[in-house]
Coordinates of C-alpha atoms in Angstrom, one line a residue:
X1 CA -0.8 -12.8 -11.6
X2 CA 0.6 -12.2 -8.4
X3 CA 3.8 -13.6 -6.8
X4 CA 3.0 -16.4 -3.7
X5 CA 4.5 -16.0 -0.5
X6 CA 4.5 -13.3 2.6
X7 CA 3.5 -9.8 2.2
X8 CA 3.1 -6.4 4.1
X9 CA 0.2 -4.8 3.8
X10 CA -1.1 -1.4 4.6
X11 CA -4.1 0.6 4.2
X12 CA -3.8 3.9 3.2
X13 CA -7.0 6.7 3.8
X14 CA -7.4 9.4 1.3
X15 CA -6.1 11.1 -1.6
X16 CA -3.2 9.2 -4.1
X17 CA -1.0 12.4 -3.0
X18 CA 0.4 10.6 0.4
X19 CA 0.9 7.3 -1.3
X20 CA 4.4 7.7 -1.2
X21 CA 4.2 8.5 2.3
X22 CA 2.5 5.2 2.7
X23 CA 5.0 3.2 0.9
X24 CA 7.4 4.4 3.0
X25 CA 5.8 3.5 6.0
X26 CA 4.9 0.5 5.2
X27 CA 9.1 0.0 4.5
X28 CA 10.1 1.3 7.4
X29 CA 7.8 -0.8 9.1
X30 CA 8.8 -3.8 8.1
X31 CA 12.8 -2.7 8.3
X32 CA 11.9 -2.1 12.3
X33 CA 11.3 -5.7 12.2
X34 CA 13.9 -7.2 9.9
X35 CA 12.0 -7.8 7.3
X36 CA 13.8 -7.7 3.5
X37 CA 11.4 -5.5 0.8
X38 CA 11.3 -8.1 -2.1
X39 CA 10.3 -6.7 -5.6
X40 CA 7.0 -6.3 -7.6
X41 CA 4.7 -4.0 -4.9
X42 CA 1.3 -3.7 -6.2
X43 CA -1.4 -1.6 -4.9
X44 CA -5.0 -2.7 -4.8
X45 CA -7.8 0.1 -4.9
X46 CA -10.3 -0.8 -2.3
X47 CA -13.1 2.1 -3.2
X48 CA -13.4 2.8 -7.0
X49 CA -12.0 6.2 -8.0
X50 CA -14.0 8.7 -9.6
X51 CA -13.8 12.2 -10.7
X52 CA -16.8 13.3 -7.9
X53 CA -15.8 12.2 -5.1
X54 CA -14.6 13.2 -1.8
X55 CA -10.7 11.9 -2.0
X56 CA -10.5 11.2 1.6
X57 CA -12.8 8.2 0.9
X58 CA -10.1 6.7 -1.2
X59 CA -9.1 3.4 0.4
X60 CA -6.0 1.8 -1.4
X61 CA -4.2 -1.6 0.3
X62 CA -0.5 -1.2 -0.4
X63 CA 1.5 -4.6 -0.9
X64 CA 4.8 -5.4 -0.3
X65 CA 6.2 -9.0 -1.0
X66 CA 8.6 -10.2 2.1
X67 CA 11.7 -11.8 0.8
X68 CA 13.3 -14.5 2.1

């Protein structure tokens, strides 16, 4: 299950190698607008992976709870 409340969110394009350039986007994102990170990020995988394809097709929404 998933927690209820506010969340960032971000799409990140391509390979699972810049996710953690994502993640921190998306932080420093929500720092510029005084948002608190709460816990329990969760990433949800838009396009199914698979061994053949092209990685910049990847779509993955990162998640990022708000906290009060």
């Amino acid at each position: 299950s998933l927690p209820g409340g506010r969340v960032a969110r971000l799409t990140h394009f391509g390979s699972f190698e810049g996710l953690g350039a994502s993640w921190e986007r998306l932080l420093s994102w929500m720092q510029a607008r005084g948002l608190s990170a709460g816990e329990d990020r969760w990433e949800t995988y838009v396009t199914q992976p698979s061994p053949d394809m092209d990685p910049r097709d990847l779509r993955t929404e990162l998640n990022w709870p708000v906290a009060d």
